[in-house]
Coordinates of N, CA and C in Angstrom, one line a residue:
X590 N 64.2 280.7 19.5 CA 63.1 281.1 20.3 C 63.1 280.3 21.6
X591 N 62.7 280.5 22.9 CA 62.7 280.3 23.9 C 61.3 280.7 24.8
X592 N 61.0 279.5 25.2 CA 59.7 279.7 26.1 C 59.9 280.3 27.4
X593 N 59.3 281.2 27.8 CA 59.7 281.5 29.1 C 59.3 281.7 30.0
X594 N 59.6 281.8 31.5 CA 58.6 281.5 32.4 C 57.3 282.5 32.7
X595 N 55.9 282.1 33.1 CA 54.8 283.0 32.8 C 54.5 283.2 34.5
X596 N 54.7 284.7 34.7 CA 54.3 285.2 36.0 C 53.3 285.2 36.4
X597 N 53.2 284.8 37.7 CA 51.5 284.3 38.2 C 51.6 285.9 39.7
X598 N 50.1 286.1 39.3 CA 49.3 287.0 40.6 C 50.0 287.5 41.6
X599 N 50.4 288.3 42.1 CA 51.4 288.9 42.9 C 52.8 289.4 42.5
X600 N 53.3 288.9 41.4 CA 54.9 289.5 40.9 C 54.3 291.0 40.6
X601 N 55.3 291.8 41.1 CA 55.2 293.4 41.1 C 55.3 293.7 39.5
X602 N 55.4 293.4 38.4 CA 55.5 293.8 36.9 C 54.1 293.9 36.6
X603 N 53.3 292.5 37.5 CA 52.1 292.5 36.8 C 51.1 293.6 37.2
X604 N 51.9 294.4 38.0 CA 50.6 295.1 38.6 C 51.2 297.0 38.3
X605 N 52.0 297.2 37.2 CA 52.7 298.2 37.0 C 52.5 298.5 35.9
X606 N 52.2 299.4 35.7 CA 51.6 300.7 33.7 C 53.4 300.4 33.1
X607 N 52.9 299.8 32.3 CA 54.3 299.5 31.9 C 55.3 301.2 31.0
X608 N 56.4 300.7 30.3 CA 56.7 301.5 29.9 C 56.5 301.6 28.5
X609 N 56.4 302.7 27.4 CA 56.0 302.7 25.9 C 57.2 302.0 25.3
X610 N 57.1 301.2 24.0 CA 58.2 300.9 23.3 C 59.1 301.6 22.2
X611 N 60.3 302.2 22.7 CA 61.1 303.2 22.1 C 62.0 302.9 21.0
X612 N 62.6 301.4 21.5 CA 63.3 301.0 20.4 C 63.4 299.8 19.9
X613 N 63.3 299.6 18.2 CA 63.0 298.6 17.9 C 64.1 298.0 17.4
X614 N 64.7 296.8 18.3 CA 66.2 296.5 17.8 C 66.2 294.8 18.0
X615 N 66.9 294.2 17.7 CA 67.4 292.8 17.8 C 66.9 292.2 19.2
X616 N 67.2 292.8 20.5 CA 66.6 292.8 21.4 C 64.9 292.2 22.0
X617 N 64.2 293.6 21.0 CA 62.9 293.5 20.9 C 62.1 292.2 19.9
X618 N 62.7 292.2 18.7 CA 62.4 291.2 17.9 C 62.5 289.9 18.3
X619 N 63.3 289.6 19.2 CA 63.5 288.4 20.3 C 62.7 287.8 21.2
X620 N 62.6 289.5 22.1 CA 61.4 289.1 23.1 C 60.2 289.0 22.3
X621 N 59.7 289.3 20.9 CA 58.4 289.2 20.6 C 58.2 287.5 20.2
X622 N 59.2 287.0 19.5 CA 59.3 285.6 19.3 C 59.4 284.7 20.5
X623 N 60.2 285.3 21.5 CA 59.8 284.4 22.7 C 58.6 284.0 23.1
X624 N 57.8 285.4 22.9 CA 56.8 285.7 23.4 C 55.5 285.0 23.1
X625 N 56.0 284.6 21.3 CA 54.4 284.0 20.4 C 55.3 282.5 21.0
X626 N 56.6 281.9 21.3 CA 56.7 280.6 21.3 C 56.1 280.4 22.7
X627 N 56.2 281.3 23.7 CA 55.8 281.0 25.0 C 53.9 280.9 25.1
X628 N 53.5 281.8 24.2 CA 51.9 281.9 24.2 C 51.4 280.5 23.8
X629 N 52.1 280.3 22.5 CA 51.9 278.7 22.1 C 52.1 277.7 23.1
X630 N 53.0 277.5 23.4 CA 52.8 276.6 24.7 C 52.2 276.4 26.1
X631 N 52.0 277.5 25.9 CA 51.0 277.6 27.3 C 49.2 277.7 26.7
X632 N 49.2 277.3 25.3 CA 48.1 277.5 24.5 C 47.1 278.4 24.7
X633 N 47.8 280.2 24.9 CA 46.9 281.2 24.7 C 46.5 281.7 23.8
X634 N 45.7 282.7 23.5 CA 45.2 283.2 22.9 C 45.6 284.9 22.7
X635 N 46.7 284.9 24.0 CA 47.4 286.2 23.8 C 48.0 286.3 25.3
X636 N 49.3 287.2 24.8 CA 50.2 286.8 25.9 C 50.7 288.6 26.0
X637 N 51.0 289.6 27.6 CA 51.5 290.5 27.6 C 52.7 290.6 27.6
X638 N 54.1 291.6 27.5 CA 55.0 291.3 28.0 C 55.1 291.2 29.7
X639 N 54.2 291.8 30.2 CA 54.9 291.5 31.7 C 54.6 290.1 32.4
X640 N 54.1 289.3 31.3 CA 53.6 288.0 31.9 C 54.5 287.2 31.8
X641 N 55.8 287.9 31.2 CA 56.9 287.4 31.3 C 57.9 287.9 31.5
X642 N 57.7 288.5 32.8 CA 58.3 289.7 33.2 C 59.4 290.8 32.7
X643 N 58.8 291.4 31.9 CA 59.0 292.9 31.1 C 58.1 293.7 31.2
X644 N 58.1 294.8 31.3 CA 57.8 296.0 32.0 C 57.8 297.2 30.5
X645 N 57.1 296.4 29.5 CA 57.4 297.3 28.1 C 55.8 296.9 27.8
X646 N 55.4 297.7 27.0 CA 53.8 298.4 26.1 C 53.7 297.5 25.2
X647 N 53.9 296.0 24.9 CA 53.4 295.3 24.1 C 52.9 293.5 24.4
X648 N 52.1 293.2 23.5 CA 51.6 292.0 23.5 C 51.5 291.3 22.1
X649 N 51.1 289.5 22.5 CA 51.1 289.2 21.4 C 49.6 288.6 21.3
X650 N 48.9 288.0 19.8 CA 47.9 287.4 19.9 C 47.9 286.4 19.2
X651 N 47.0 285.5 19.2 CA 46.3 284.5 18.3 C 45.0 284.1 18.3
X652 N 44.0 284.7 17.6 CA 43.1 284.4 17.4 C 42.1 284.7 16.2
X653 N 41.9 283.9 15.7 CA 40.6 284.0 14.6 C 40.1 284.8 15.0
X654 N 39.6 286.1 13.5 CA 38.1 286.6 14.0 C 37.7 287.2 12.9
X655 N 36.6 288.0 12.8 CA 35.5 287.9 11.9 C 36.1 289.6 11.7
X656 N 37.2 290.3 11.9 CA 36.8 291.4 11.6 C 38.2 292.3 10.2
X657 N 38.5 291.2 10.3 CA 39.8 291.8 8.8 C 41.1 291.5 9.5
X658 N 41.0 291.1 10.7 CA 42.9 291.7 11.2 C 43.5 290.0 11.3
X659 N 45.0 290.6 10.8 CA 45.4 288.9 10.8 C 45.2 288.2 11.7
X660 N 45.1 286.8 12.0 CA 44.6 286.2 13.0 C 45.6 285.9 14.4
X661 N 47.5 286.6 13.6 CA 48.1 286.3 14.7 C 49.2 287.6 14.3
X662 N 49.6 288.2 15.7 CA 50.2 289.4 15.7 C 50.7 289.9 16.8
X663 N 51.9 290.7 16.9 CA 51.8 291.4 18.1 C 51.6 293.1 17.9
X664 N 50.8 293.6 19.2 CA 50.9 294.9 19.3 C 51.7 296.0 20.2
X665 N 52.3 297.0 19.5 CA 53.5 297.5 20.3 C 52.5 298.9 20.5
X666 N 52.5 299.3 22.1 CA 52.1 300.5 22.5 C 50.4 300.9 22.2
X667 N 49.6 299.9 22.3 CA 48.6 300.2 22.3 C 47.6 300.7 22.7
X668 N 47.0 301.4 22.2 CA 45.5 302.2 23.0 C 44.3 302.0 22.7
X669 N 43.6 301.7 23.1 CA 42.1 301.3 23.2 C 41.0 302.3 23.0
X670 N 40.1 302.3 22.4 CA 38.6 303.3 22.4 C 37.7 302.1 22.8
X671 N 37.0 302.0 23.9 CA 36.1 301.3 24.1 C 34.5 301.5 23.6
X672 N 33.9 300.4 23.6 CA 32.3 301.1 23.2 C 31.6 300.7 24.6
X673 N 30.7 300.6 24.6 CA 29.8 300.7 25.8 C 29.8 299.4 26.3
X674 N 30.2 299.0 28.0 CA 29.7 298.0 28.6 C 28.7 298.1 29.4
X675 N 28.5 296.5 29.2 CA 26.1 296.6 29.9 C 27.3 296.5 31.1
X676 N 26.1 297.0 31.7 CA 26.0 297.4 33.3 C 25.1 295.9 33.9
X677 N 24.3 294.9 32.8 CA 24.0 293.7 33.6 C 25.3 292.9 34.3
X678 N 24.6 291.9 34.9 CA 25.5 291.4 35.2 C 26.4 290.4 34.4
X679 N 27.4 289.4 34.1 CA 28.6 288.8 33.3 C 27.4 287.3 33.6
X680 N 26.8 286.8 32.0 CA 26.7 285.7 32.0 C 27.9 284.3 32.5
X681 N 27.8 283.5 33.4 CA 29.1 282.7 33.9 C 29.3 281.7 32.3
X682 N 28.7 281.6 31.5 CA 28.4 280.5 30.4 C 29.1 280.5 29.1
X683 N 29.2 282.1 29.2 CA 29.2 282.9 27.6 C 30.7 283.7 27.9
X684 N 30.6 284.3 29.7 CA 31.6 285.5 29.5 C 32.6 285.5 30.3
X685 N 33.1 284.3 30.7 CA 33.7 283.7 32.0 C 35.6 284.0 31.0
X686 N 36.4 284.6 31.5 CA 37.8 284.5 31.2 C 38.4 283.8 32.2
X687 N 39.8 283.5 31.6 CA 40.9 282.7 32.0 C 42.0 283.9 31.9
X688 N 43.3 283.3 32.5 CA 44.3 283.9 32.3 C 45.8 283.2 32.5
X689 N 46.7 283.1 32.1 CA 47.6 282.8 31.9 C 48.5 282.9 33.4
X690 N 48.4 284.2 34.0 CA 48.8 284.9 35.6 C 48.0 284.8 36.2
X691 N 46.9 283.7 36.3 CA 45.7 283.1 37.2 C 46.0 282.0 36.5
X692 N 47.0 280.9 36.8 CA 46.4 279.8 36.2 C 45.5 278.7 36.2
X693 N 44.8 278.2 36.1 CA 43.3 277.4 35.9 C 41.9 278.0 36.3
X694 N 42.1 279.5 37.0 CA 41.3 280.1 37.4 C 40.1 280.6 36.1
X695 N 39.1 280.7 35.9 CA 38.5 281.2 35.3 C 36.7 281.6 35.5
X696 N 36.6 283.2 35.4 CA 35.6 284.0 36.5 C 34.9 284.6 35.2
X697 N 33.3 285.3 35.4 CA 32.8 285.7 34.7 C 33.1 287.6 34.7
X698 N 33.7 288.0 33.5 CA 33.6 289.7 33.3 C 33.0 290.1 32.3
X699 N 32.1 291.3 32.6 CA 32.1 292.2 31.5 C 32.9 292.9 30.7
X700 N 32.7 292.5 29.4 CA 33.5 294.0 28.5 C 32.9 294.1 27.5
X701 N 33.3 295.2 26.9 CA 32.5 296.1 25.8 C 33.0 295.1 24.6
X702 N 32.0 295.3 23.7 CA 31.6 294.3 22.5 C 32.6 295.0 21.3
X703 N 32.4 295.8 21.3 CA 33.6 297.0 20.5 C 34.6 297.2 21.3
X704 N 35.6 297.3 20.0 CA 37.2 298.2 20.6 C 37.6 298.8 19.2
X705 N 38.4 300.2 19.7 CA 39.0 300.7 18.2 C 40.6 300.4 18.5
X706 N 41.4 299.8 18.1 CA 43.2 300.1 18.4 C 43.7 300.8 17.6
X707 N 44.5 301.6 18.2 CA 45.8 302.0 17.5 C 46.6 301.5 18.1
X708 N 48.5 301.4 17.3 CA 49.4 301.4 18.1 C 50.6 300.6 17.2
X709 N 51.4 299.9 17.0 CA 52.4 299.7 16.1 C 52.6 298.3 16.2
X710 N 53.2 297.7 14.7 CA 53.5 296.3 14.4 C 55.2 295.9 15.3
X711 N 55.5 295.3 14.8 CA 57.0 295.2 14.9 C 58.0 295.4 14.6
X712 N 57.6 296.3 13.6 CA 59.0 296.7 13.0 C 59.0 298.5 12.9
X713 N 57.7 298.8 13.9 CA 57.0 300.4 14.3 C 56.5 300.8 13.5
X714 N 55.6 300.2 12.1 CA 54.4 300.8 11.3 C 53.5 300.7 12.5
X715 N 52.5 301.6 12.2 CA 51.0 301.7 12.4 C 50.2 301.4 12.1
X716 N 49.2 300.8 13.2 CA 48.0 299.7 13.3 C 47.5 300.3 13.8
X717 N 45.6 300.4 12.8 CA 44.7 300.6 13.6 C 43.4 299.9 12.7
X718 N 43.0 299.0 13.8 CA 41.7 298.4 13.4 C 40.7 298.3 14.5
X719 N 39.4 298.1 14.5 CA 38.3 297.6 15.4 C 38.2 296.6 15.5
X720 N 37.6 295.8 16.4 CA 37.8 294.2 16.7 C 36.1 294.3 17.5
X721 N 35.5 293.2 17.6 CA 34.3 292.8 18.1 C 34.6 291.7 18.9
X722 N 33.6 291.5 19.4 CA 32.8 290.2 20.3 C 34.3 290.0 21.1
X723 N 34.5 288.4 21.2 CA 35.6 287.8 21.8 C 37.3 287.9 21.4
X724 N 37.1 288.8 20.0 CA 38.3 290.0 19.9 C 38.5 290.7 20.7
X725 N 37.5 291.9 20.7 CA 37.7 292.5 21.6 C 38.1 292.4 22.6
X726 N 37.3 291.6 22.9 CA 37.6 290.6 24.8 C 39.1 290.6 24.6
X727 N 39.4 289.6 23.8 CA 41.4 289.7 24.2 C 42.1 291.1 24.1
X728 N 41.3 291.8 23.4 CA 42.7 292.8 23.1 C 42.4 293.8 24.4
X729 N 41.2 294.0 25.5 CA 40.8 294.5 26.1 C 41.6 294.0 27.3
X730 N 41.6 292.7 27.2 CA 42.5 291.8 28.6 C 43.9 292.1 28.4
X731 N 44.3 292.1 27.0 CA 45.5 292.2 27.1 C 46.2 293.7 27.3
X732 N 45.6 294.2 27.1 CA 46.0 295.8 27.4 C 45.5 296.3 28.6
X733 N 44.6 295.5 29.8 CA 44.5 296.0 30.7 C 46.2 295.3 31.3
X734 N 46.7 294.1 31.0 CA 47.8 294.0 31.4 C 48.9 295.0 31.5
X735 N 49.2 295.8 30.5 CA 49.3 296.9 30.2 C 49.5 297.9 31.1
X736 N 48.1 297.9 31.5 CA 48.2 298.6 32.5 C 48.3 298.9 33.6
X737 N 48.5 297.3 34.5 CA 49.0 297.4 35.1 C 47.4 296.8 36.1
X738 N 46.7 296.1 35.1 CA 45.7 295.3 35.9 C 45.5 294.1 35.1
X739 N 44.8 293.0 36.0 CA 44.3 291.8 35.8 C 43.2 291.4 35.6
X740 N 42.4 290.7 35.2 CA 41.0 290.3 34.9 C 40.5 290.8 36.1
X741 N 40.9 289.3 37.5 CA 40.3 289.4 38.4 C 40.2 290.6 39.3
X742 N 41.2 291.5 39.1 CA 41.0 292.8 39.7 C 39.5 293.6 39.0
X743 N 38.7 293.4 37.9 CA 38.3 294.0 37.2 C 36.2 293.3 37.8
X744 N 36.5 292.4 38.5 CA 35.5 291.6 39.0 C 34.0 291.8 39.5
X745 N 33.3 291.2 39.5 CA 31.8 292.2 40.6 C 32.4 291.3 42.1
X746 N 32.1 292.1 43.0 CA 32.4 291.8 43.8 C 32.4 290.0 44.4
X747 N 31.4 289.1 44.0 CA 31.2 288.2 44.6 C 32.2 287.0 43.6
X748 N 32.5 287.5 42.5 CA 33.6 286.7 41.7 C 35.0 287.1 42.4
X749 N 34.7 288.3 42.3 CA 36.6 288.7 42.9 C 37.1 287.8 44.3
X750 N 35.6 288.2 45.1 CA 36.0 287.0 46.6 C 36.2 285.7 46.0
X751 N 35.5 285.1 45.3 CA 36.4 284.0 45.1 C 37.3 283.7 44.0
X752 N 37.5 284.1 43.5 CA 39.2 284.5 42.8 C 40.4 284.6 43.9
X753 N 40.2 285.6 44.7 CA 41.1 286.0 45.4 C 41.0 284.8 46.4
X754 N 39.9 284.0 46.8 CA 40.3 283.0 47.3 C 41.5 282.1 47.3
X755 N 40.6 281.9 45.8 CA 41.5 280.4 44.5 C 43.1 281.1 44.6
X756 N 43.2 282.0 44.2 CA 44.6 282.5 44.6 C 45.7 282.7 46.2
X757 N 44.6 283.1 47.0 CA 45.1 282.7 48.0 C 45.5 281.8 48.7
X758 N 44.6 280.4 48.5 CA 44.9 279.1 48.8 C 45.8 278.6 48.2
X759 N 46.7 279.6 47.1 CA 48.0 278.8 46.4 C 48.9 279.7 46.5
X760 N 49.0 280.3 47.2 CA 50.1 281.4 47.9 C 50.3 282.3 47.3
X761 N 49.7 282.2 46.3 CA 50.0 283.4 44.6 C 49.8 284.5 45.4
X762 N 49.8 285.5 46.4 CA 49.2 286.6 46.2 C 50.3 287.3 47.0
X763 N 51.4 287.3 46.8 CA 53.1 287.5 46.4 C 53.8 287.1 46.2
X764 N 55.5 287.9 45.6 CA 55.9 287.8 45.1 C 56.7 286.6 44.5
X765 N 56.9 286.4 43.3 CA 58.0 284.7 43.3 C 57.7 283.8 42.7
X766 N 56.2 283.6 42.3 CA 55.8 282.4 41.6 C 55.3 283.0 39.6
X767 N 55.9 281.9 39.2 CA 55.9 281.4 38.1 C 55.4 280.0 37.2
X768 N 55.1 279.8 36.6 CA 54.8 278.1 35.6 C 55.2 278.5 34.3
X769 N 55.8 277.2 34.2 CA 56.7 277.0 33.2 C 55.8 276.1 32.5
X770 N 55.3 276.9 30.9 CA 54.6 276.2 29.9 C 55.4 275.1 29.2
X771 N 54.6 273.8 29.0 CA 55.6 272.6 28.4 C 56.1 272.0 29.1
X772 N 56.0 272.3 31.0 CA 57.4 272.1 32.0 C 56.3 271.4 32.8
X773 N 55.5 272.4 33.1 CA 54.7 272.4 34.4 C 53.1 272.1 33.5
X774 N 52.6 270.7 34.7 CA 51.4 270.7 34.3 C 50.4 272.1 33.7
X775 N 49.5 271.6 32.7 CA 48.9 272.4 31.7 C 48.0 273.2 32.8
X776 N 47.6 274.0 32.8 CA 46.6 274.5 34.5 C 45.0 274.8 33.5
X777 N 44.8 274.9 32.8 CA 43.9 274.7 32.2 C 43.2 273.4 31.1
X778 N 44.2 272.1 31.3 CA 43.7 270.9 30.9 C 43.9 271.1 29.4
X779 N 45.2 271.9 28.7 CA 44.8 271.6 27.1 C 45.5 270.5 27.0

């Protein structure tokens, strides 16, 4: 397994609907192990492939939760049923995300409390379970990667201005930059 480098804000993969995953071969089973060694060291909670620049329909996770599904996994080709997001505003206290392609940045978003997934293991069985609260929240983040968006893209206006700040003041907002988990200072202090 090999950690590998995690694309920051501006690299063109991150901002592209990736493609479905077709074939499951020696190849793939690689990048998915990369993928959980790289998430580990950069101590996420879930990692896409294009955050390591691949341009394929899957992610990985880790996280405890309260709703039956194992606590660590990856999903291949995922789809989402959302339930209802409040229209208040994102408590900064309770609902504030991070991201791995923002690194140390962390802004307050809404998302829906429910999700239903489908979509496939690793070896292309079928998965479908519902996830709650700060489940949801990952598998919502991680599949907007997916598709070809980012947290902070997803922002109320007065968070996004300064996001896009924090990012701009570090050149992130094209193409080229990367951090190397294990390599490069931790950007979130674990």
């Amino acid at each position: 397994m090999t950690v590998r480098p995690i694309t920051i804000y501006g690299e063109p993969v991150l901002h592209r609907v990736t493609a479905d995953v077709t074939v499951f071969d020696d190849e793939l089973q690689t990048l998915i192990d990369d993928m959980f060694e790289t998430q580990k060291a950069a101590h996420g909670v879930g990692l896409a492939a294009t955050q390591v620049g691949v341009g394929l329909r899957l992610f990985t996770y880790e996280y405890e939760n309260e709703d039956g599904v194992p606590p660590r996994g990856v999903i291949i080709n995922p789809r989402l049923r959302l339930g209802k997001v409040s229209q208040m505003l994102p408590d900064p206290d309770e609902e504030s995300e991070g991201c791995l392609s923002v690194p140390g940045g962390s802004y307050p978003l809404k998302r829906a409390e429910w999700v239903s997934l489908t979509g496939l293991d690793r070896e292309g069985n079928p998965l479908e379970f519902e996830a709650t609260g700060w489940f949801a929240r990952v598998l919502q983040h991680e599949t907007d990667h997916l598709d070809g968006r980012l947290y902070v893209d997803r922002l109320e206006p007065r968070y996004k201005k300064r996001a896009f700040k924090f990012m701009k003041n570090r050149g992130w907002l094209t193409p080229g930059h990367t951090w190397m988990p294990g390599v490069d200072e931790d950007p979130f202090g674990h």
